[in-house]
XYZ file of C-alpha atoms in Angstrom:
570
model
C 19.554 -40.235 19.620
C 21.618 -38.594 22.372
C 22.365 -34.908 22.297
C 25.826 -34.002 20.933
C 26.166 -31.099 23.311
C 24.460 -30.020 26.526
C 21.388 -27.812 26.209
C 22.246 -24.196 26.845
C 20.263 -22.226 29.422
C 17.970 -19.493 28.178
C 19.445 -15.997 28.226
C 17.471 -13.597 30.409
C 17.906 -9.760 30.510
C 15.969 -7.463 32.766
C 15.027 -3.860 31.895
C 16.174 -4.154 28.275
C 15.655 -0.478 27.443
C 18.276 0.510 30.007
C 20.955 -1.233 27.936
C 23.147 1.122 25.924
C 23.427 -1.503 23.157
C 19.638 -1.690 22.796
C 19.332 2.077 22.654
C 22.080 2.265 20.045
C 20.411 -0.455 17.910
C 17.053 1.326 18.172
C 18.758 4.613 17.207
C 20.256 2.956 14.108
C 16.864 1.626 12.971
C 15.354 5.077 13.546
C 18.130 6.605 11.462
C 17.461 4.197 8.598
C 13.722 4.762 8.438
C 13.943 8.534 9.070
C 16.400 9.056 6.211
C 13.876 7.296 3.839
C 10.933 9.549 4.750
C 9.223 11.816 2.258
C 9.748 12.931 -1.346
C 13.353 13.887 -0.607
C 14.028 10.676 1.311
C 17.314 8.868 0.600
C 17.257 5.453 -1.075
C 18.477 2.247 0.562
C 20.194 -0.588 -1.231
C 19.743 -4.013 0.397
C 21.570 -7.113 -0.758
C 22.917 -10.366 0.606
C 26.711 -10.546 0.802
C 26.548 -14.049 -0.607
C 24.769 -12.882 -3.689
C 21.155 -12.702 -4.898
C 18.915 -9.883 -5.930
C 19.527 -6.225 -4.944
C 16.646 -4.140 -3.615
C 16.805 -0.372 -4.039
C 13.933 1.342 -2.196
C 12.737 3.908 0.277
C 9.440 2.146 0.988
C 8.811 0.480 4.318
C 7.224 -2.610 2.744
C 10.336 -3.479 0.680
C 12.836 -2.079 3.286
C 11.560 -4.143 6.287
C 10.992 -7.289 4.226
C 14.676 -7.252 3.223
C 16.208 -5.881 6.472
C 17.459 -8.612 8.800
C 16.549 -7.817 12.363
C 17.679 -10.065 15.257
C 17.028 -8.051 18.471
C 13.665 -8.960 20.120
C 12.706 -5.298 20.686
C 13.367 -4.393 17.062
C 11.474 -7.423 15.926
C 8.401 -6.208 17.873
C 8.647 -2.836 16.193
C 9.276 -4.066 12.679
C 6.580 -6.795 12.944
C 4.008 -4.213 14.067
C 4.876 -1.926 11.168
C 4.763 -4.782 8.706
C 1.339 -5.896 9.983
C 0.082 -2.322 9.608
C 1.444 -2.131 6.010
C -0.059 -5.532 5.086
C -3.494 -4.161 6.090
C -3.284 -0.556 4.833
C -0.335 -0.485 2.365
C 0.621 3.107 3.384
C 2.111 4.841 6.417
C 4.825 2.315 7.353
C 7.669 4.832 7.704
C 5.283 7.219 9.552
C 4.496 4.466 12.056
C 8.069 3.352 12.592
C 9.487 6.819 13.061
C 6.770 7.920 15.462
C 7.212 4.754 17.533
C 11.012 5.241 17.758
C 10.480 8.952 18.680
C 8.013 8.104 21.436
C 10.281 5.464 22.991
C 13.333 7.731 22.807
C 11.557 10.832 24.236
C 9.860 9.041 27.130
C 13.200 7.467 28.287
C 14.522 10.924 29.030
C 11.644 11.845 31.399
C 12.166 9.209 34.055
C 8.529 8.438 34.828
C 7.355 4.904 35.529
C 6.224 2.796 32.538
C 2.725 2.454 34.062
C 2.248 6.256 34.202
C 3.651 6.728 30.711
C 1.410 4.046 29.218
C -1.694 5.431 30.855
C -1.038 8.944 29.671
C 0.003 7.810 26.150
C -3.326 6.059 25.805
C -5.193 9.214 26.905
C -3.307 11.366 24.389
C -3.936 8.803 21.692
C -7.641 8.909 22.443
C -7.441 12.708 22.295
C -5.829 12.575 18.892
C -8.178 10.023 17.408
C -11.250 11.796 18.702
C -10.064 15.060 17.212
C -9.134 13.541 13.836
C -12.541 11.909 13.507
C -14.441 15.014 14.568
C -16.017 17.544 12.225
C -14.018 20.304 13.953
C -10.662 18.764 12.841
C -8.553 21.394 11.124
C -6.434 18.925 9.099
C -9.136 16.664 7.704
C -10.714 17.235 4.292
C -13.941 15.482 3.202
C -13.812 13.734 -0.170
C -16.375 14.655 -2.752
C -16.611 11.788 -5.235
C -18.341 14.002 -7.838
C -14.915 15.688 -8.305
C -11.568 14.054 -8.984
C -9.450 16.911 -7.607
C -8.889 15.621 -4.053
C -8.454 11.978 -5.224
C -5.857 13.010 -7.817
C -3.982 15.015 -5.167
C -3.929 11.918 -2.902
C -2.544 9.667 -5.638
C 0.002 12.301 -6.700
C 1.155 12.681 -3.127
C 1.747 8.978 -2.785
C 3.695 8.830 -6.093
C 5.940 11.800 -5.304
C 6.750 10.391 -1.892
C 8.572 7.430 -3.519
C 11.773 8.836 -5.169
C 12.956 5.373 -6.328
C 10.118 5.385 -8.933
C 12.214 8.061 -10.732
C 9.311 9.845 -12.258
C 9.219 13.312 -13.815
C 6.413 15.697 -13.100
C 4.763 14.879 -16.387
C 5.054 11.116 -15.659
C 3.622 11.598 -12.148
C 0.563 13.321 -13.629
C 0.100 10.579 -16.248
C 0.392 7.700 -13.791
C -1.868 9.474 -11.269
C -4.555 9.804 -13.948
C -4.216 6.112 -14.920
C -4.392 4.967 -11.269
C -7.578 7.005 -10.729
C -9.093 5.674 -13.943
C -8.267 2.088 -12.902
C -9.871 2.664 -9.531
C -13.052 4.076 -11.175
C -13.246 1.102 -13.499
C -13.501 -1.416 -10.655
C -16.444 0.348 -9.048
C -19.738 -1.279 -10.196
C -22.033 1.014 -12.181
C -25.164 0.026 -10.229
C -23.493 0.248 -6.767
C -25.884 0.033 -3.847
C -25.223 0.523 -0.120
C -22.750 -2.378 -0.057
C -20.129 -2.042 -2.809
C -18.207 -5.045 -4.009
C -15.175 -3.667 -5.794
C -13.653 -5.372 -8.818
C -9.902 -5.888 -9.332
C -7.048 -3.933 -10.936
C -4.337 -6.128 -12.421
C -0.932 -4.619 -12.939
C 0.681 -5.938 -16.135
C 4.475 -5.532 -16.378
C 6.062 -3.869 -19.388
C 9.646 -3.062 -18.381
C 12.279 -1.072 -20.317
C 9.623 1.153 -21.923
C 8.687 4.814 -21.484
C 6.553 5.546 -18.426
C 4.324 7.688 -20.640
C 3.419 4.533 -22.611
C 1.555 3.088 -19.610
C -2.196 2.721 -20.114
C -5.386 1.325 -18.566
C -7.717 -1.069 -20.417
C -11.018 -2.586 -19.287
C -10.890 -6.351 -18.914
C -7.845 -8.589 -18.688
C -4.624 -8.718 -20.693
C -3.100 -12.188 -20.908
C 0.476 -12.280 -22.218
C 1.059 -14.759 -25.096
C 3.991 -15.600 -27.258
C 4.171 -14.614 -30.890
C 3.922 -18.255 -31.860
C 0.626 -18.571 -29.874
C -0.605 -15.402 -31.488
C -0.049 -16.794 -34.989
C -2.110 -19.930 -34.089
C -5.072 -17.944 -32.835
C -7.686 -17.751 -35.567
C -9.412 -14.379 -36.118
C -12.864 -14.728 -34.604
C -15.787 -12.347 -34.894
C -19.265 -12.684 -33.469
C -22.203 -10.397 -33.063
C -23.016 -11.726 -29.598
C -20.851 -12.673 -26.666
C -18.166 -15.358 -26.564
C -18.671 -18.548 -24.523
C -15.670 -19.239 -22.205
C -14.499 -22.352 -20.304
C -11.987 -21.690 -17.499
C -9.968 -24.630 -16.127
C -7.854 -24.619 -13.002
C -6.870 -28.247 -13.483
C -4.060 -29.399 -15.786
C -5.174 -30.494 -19.260
C -1.767 -31.889 -20.122
C -2.585 -35.581 -19.583
C -0.299 -35.816 -16.596
C -1.640 -38.455 -14.274
C -0.351 -36.605 -11.175
C -2.822 -33.791 -11.779
C -6.191 -35.019 -13.001
C -8.241 -32.761 -10.767
C -11.343 -33.833 -8.779
C -12.748 -36.246 -11.358
C -12.301 -40.006 -11.891
C -10.423 -41.597 -14.740
C -12.002 -44.918 -15.786
C -9.455 -47.360 -17.171
C -10.302 -50.714 -18.768
C -8.102 -53.763 -18.209
C -5.091 -53.795 -20.526
C -5.369 -50.150 -21.577
C -2.479 -47.786 -20.727
C -3.158 -45.020 -18.281
C -1.656 -42.332 -20.542
C -3.903 -43.307 -23.415
C -6.979 -43.457 -21.215
C -6.308 -39.934 -19.858
C -5.658 -38.657 -23.390
C -8.876 -40.191 -24.639
C -10.784 -38.505 -21.761
C -9.157 -35.202 -22.681
C -10.176 -35.561 -26.298
C -13.722 -36.419 -25.229
C -13.718 -33.324 -23.094
C -12.524 -31.323 -26.139
C -15.347 -32.693 -28.235
C -17.905 -31.751 -25.565
C -16.471 -28.191 -25.515
C -16.820 -27.993 -29.254
C -20.381 -29.383 -29.226
C -21.328 -26.884 -26.488
C -20.135 -24.101 -28.906
C -17.410 -22.871 -26.562
C -15.371 -20.170 -28.197
C -12.458 -19.828 -25.801
C -10.772 -22.257 -23.430
C -8.500 -20.789 -20.770
C -6.309 -23.053 -18.599
C -4.309 -22.116 -15.535
C -1.778 -24.851 -16.370
C -0.856 -26.760 -19.521
C -3.032 -28.025 -22.406
C -2.028 -31.236 -24.196
C -0.922 -30.527 -27.802
C -3.441 -33.086 -29.113
C -6.289 -31.367 -27.332
C -5.133 -28.012 -28.676
C -5.143 -29.396 -32.179
C -8.658 -30.790 -31.664
C -9.969 -27.503 -30.350
C -8.292 -25.611 -33.216
C -9.996 -27.771 -35.834
C -13.349 -26.813 -34.266
C -12.412 -23.094 -34.283
C -12.019 -22.982 -30.492
C -9.237 -20.698 -29.181
C -7.111 -22.374 -26.523
C -4.779 -20.380 -24.185
C -2.847 -22.191 -21.472
C -0.344 -21.266 -18.715
C -2.338 -18.226 -17.741
C -1.126 -18.623 -14.132
C -2.847 -18.643 -10.716
C -2.551 -14.878 -10.268
C -5.231 -14.069 -12.850
C -7.624 -16.896 -12.095
C -9.793 -14.859 -9.672
C -10.036 -11.864 -12.022
C -10.771 -14.205 -14.937
C -13.573 -15.753 -12.895
C -14.960 -12.241 -12.317
C -14.633 -11.234 -15.993
C -16.180 -14.416 -17.350
C -18.805 -14.839 -14.605
C -17.999 -18.468 -13.868
C -16.080 -20.619 -11.430
C -12.923 -22.398 -12.603
C -13.535 -26.039 -13.652
C -11.472 -28.464 -11.600
C -12.430 -31.786 -13.173
C -12.014 -33.775 -16.421
C -15.522 -35.237 -16.111
C -18.524 -34.064 -18.175
C -19.090 -30.335 -17.849
C -22.342 -28.795 -16.764
C -23.633 -26.042 -19.039
C -23.779 -23.741 -15.996
C -19.960 -24.001 -15.704
C -19.436 -21.792 -18.740
C -19.022 -18.061 -18.704
C -18.868 -15.411 -21.352
C -17.057 -12.220 -22.430
C -18.221 -9.352 -24.610
C -15.243 -9.280 -26.943
C -11.971 -11.000 -27.745
C -9.024 -9.365 -29.417
C -5.227 -9.351 -29.655
C -2.970 -6.381 -28.843
C 0.701 -5.540 -28.927
C 2.403 -3.161 -26.459
C 6.090 -2.636 -26.751
C 7.710 -6.012 -27.536
C 4.901 -8.082 -25.905
C 1.763 -9.651 -27.384
C -1.434 -9.954 -25.395
C -4.807 -11.574 -25.613
C -7.414 -9.010 -24.475
C -10.674 -10.202 -22.854
C -13.315 -7.409 -22.613
C -16.171 -8.322 -20.212
C -19.878 -7.519 -20.494
C -19.754 -5.462 -17.275
C -16.401 -3.903 -16.504
C -15.292 -4.334 -12.916
C -11.874 -5.744 -13.771
C -9.226 -3.714 -15.529
C -5.545 -4.019 -16.528
C -3.025 -1.348 -15.714
C -0.242 -1.820 -18.221
C 2.651 -0.354 -16.283
C 5.881 0.777 -17.959
C 9.199 2.034 -16.535
C 12.756 2.362 -17.698
C 14.405 -0.416 -15.701
C 13.634 -3.287 -13.331
C 14.411 -1.454 -10.068
C 12.260 1.577 -10.964
C 9.444 -0.690 -12.232
C 9.411 -2.764 -9.033
C 9.160 0.414 -6.919
C 6.495 1.885 -9.187
C 4.398 -1.306 -9.033
C 4.421 -1.237 -5.242
C 3.548 2.461 -5.182
C 0.620 1.978 -7.656
C -0.723 -0.855 -5.443
C -0.468 1.473 -2.422
C -2.300 4.276 -4.241
C -5.069 1.954 -5.444
C -5.522 0.629 -1.901
C -5.589 4.189 -0.501
C -8.373 5.065 -2.913
C -10.313 1.986 -1.874
C -9.953 2.883 1.790
C -11.278 6.356 0.964
C -14.574 4.761 -0.041
C -14.970 3.445 3.492
C -13.780 6.690 5.142
C -14.505 9.486 2.632
C -11.914 11.910 3.884
C -8.206 12.634 3.697
C -5.603 14.214 5.986
C -3.325 17.117 5.102
C 0.162 15.900 4.309
C 3.617 17.461 4.077
C 4.003 17.432 7.920
C 1.059 19.782 8.472
C -1.119 17.197 10.276
C 1.664 16.342 12.692
C 2.549 19.941 13.608
C -1.188 20.930 13.805
C -1.960 17.923 16.008
C 1.026 18.803 18.284
C -0.330 22.354 18.671
C -3.776 21.027 19.419
C -2.476 18.604 22.107
C -0.441 21.334 23.830
C -3.496 23.581 23.901
C -5.831 20.902 25.270
C -3.424 19.613 27.948
C -2.872 23.161 29.242
C -6.459 24.388 29.034
C -8.394 21.247 29.950
C -6.089 18.855 31.863
C -8.880 17.561 34.139
C -10.893 16.271 31.166
C -7.900 14.250 30.026
C -6.734 12.847 33.332
C -10.118 11.746 34.714
C -9.439 8.981 37.375
C -6.101 7.766 36.133
C -4.270 8.714 39.304
C -1.749 10.877 37.378
C -0.786 14.452 38.202
C -1.005 17.476 35.915
C 2.815 17.722 35.999
C 3.135 14.175 34.671
C 0.551 14.988 32.012
C 2.535 18.000 30.899
C 5.773 16.043 30.708
C 4.267 13.188 28.659
C 2.306 15.643 26.499
C 5.544 17.520 25.616
C 7.270 14.195 24.811
C 4.323 13.143 22.618
C 4.181 16.499 20.809
C 7.977 16.543 20.374
C 7.687 12.999 18.765
C 5.105 14.321 16.277
C 7.195 17.410 15.459
C 10.349 15.373 15.037
C 8.402 13.169 12.659
C 7.404 16.173 10.602
C 11.010 17.395 10.720
C 12.159 14.129 9.232
C 10.811 15.425 5.837
C 13.774 17.821 5.669
C 16.958 16.069 4.526
C 19.117 18.900 3.232
C 19.785 20.892 6.378
C 16.931 23.424 5.981
C 15.034 25.002 8.838
C 11.514 23.987 9.862
C 9.011 26.576 10.939
C 5.447 26.473 12.233
C 2.853 29.271 12.061
C 0.944 30.591 15.052
C -2.466 30.454 13.461
C -2.932 27.080 11.754
C -0.009 25.173 13.320
C 1.189 24.092 9.844
C 4.590 22.966 8.674
C 6.819 25.383 6.724
C 10.290 24.633 5.303
C 13.117 27.084 4.637
C 16.120 26.182 2.563
C 19.516 25.790 4.224
C 21.885 28.829 4.427
C 18.964 31.313 4.571
C 19.780 34.665 6.171
C 19.140 34.705 9.977
C 17.222 38.056 9.932
C 14.671 37.998 7.230
C 11.123 38.822 6.276
C 9.668 35.285 6.307
C 7.052 35.790 3.542
C 9.908 36.581 1.162
C 11.477 33.118 1.724
C 8.350 31.032 2.301
C 5.926 30.075 -0.431
C 3.236 27.643 0.848
C 3.003 25.343 3.825
C 3.941 21.711 3.582
C 0.423 20.553 2.472
C 0.093 23.504 0.047
C -3.134 24.784 1.595
C -1.967 28.110 2.971
C 0.184 30.826 1.435
C 2.895 32.859 3.209
C 1.206 36.036 1.982
C -1.437 35.694 4.685
C -0.864 37.648 7.872
C 0.930 34.915 9.828
C 3.627 34.754 12.511
C 6.241 32.002 12.402
C 8.580 30.419 14.885
C 11.145 27.578 14.614
C 9.681 24.234 15.204
C 11.827 23.146 18.113
C 11.989 26.612 19.771
C 10.197 27.444 23.011
C 6.846 29.027 22.447
C 3.587 29.519 24.278
C 0.699 27.114 23.451
C -1.915 28.487 21.090
C -5.325 27.409 19.742
C -4.774 26.216 16.132
C -7.647 27.130 13.795
C -10.055 24.183 13.340
C -12.861 23.542 10.889
C -11.322 23.961 7.431
C -13.352 26.375 5.302
C -14.648 24.799 2.079
C -13.300 27.663 -0.058
C -9.768 26.992 1.245
C -9.690 23.440 -0.125
C -11.530 24.354 -3.306
C -9.108 27.145 -4.189
C -5.979 25.082 -3.642
C -5.077 23.232 -6.815
C -2.246 20.918 -5.775
C -2.447 19.723 -2.164
C -0.199 17.159 -0.493
C -2.552 14.655 1.133
C -2.407 11.452 3.212
C -4.823 8.520 3.405
C -6.989 9.094 6.474
C -7.534 5.427 7.395
C -3.878 4.420 6.931
C -2.494 7.347 8.938
C -5.000 7.000 11.791
C -4.141 3.298 12.048
C -0.405 4.160 11.887
C -0.823 6.555 14.782
C -2.570 3.950 16.862
C -0.044 1.206 15.979
C 2.919 3.525 16.776
C 1.616 4.483 20.234
C 0.534 0.968 21.150
C 3.809 -0.542 20.002
C 5.775 2.072 21.914
C 3.696 1.265 25.042
C 4.426 -2.463 24.550
C 8.185 -1.820 24.229
C 8.184 0.503 27.284
C 6.345 -2.125 29.315
C 8.930 -4.838 28.688
C 10.613 -5.968 31.911
C 12.476 -9.026 30.702
C 13.673 -10.454 27.426
C 14.196 -14.215 27.516
C 15.932 -15.808 24.577
C 16.489 -19.518 23.839
C 20.044 -19.798 22.473
C 19.728 -23.479 21.424
């Protein structure tokens, strides 16, 4: 078939970052993500002008998934952030804002991209080495014999998502449930290599948040009609379970991996139904107590199983098949052929439950490594945001097992890190430069741009026109309300630093964050008594934040290194 119109040539642009349009677009994206950052972040409402669902959020995962981006440079940035969030769940806004700040600050300096990229890599190595070292002044080790630090981490994640619309009491309640759910998926006899179980979030919308709860095992939602058909069953020992991933509806299009033998002159439908009934008789003769099917069970097969006092539950869905396999200790059956006795599993207890207006079938396993978090919230929007936040918090706790430490939040890690970099680049420039062929002057310029990017990121937590201060001992973040008197005794206005670790009643000196000041050595090696005495810290996931820092710098380097953008307009 001939082409209806001539093929258009590709559109080629050199030095894309010099374009005013590109800078303006990058600035708009930065403004969007910056205004979402932190507990006081502003919500964004995303919807299609042609109709469809409306998303109200301040989380990067939901924001970037619903934000249409067309410019290639913005696509690089948003894709990098989305990849980071898909791996670590947390730190998406942190990554995006820091990347935008780095690109913006470096453009003002006028150094060659090669020099900038080399020095950015050196400063990134300096940051990561410091954050991983025992001398780090913004890293706290996690003691798993106490829940204090873990609760603070979960609470910090919950309070940073305002679209969840939680009160202080509700935050405490959900934080406790998330921590309990996390502890339930850790095996009791854990060795060196821990295989975690799974937490399933069960929706219960339009209910009070305080009605949320955690239960061991799996909750399977059933209708009231199904509930009435389930016979009360009690046993002293465990219940035998058969789990099917193949349809038991008699539909010829989905007969699984097995063969259906049909004699001449016999209808296919009757042959399949006979095979299903034979399967039901085998299940009954094998003394199976419960049949669970991912898809549909034929009414005749249900009736047969019911007459043999076998409970049948269908349409459980693909989402719970893996957890059901863990709970029952068996692999899903994918055939209508004769079933091997080894294909059956078991559960400790079966019961029904009602929460709100929903009925559930509750499977309690012999060894609990799967649990159900029954999550309630007042409306659909708040529930969707809370579900995403709970998943982030659970993932952050799991990452803490691999790296048993957390970072100070509330902007304190960023300002402390900026103070540390300024000190190191001034006092030990030779150790940073090595054989890169860069001068100390270039190092100072890039270091200042890097530190300014970190401090601007911390300053993004303030959305109400307040002033940001930093102290000259720890290099922590302090916030002052807007319209405060210009001449004041700072301890009278300040309470605690952003992370909540230090009090303003200590003998500290403060200066405005973006004011000129001499580099100083921030205090390193957090004393144990400091973290033990602080009851309510604001914390960040160590692994997620460290990865976010690396992704932000590497993505900024990639954007700065772009010489041409070639687009196919066909």
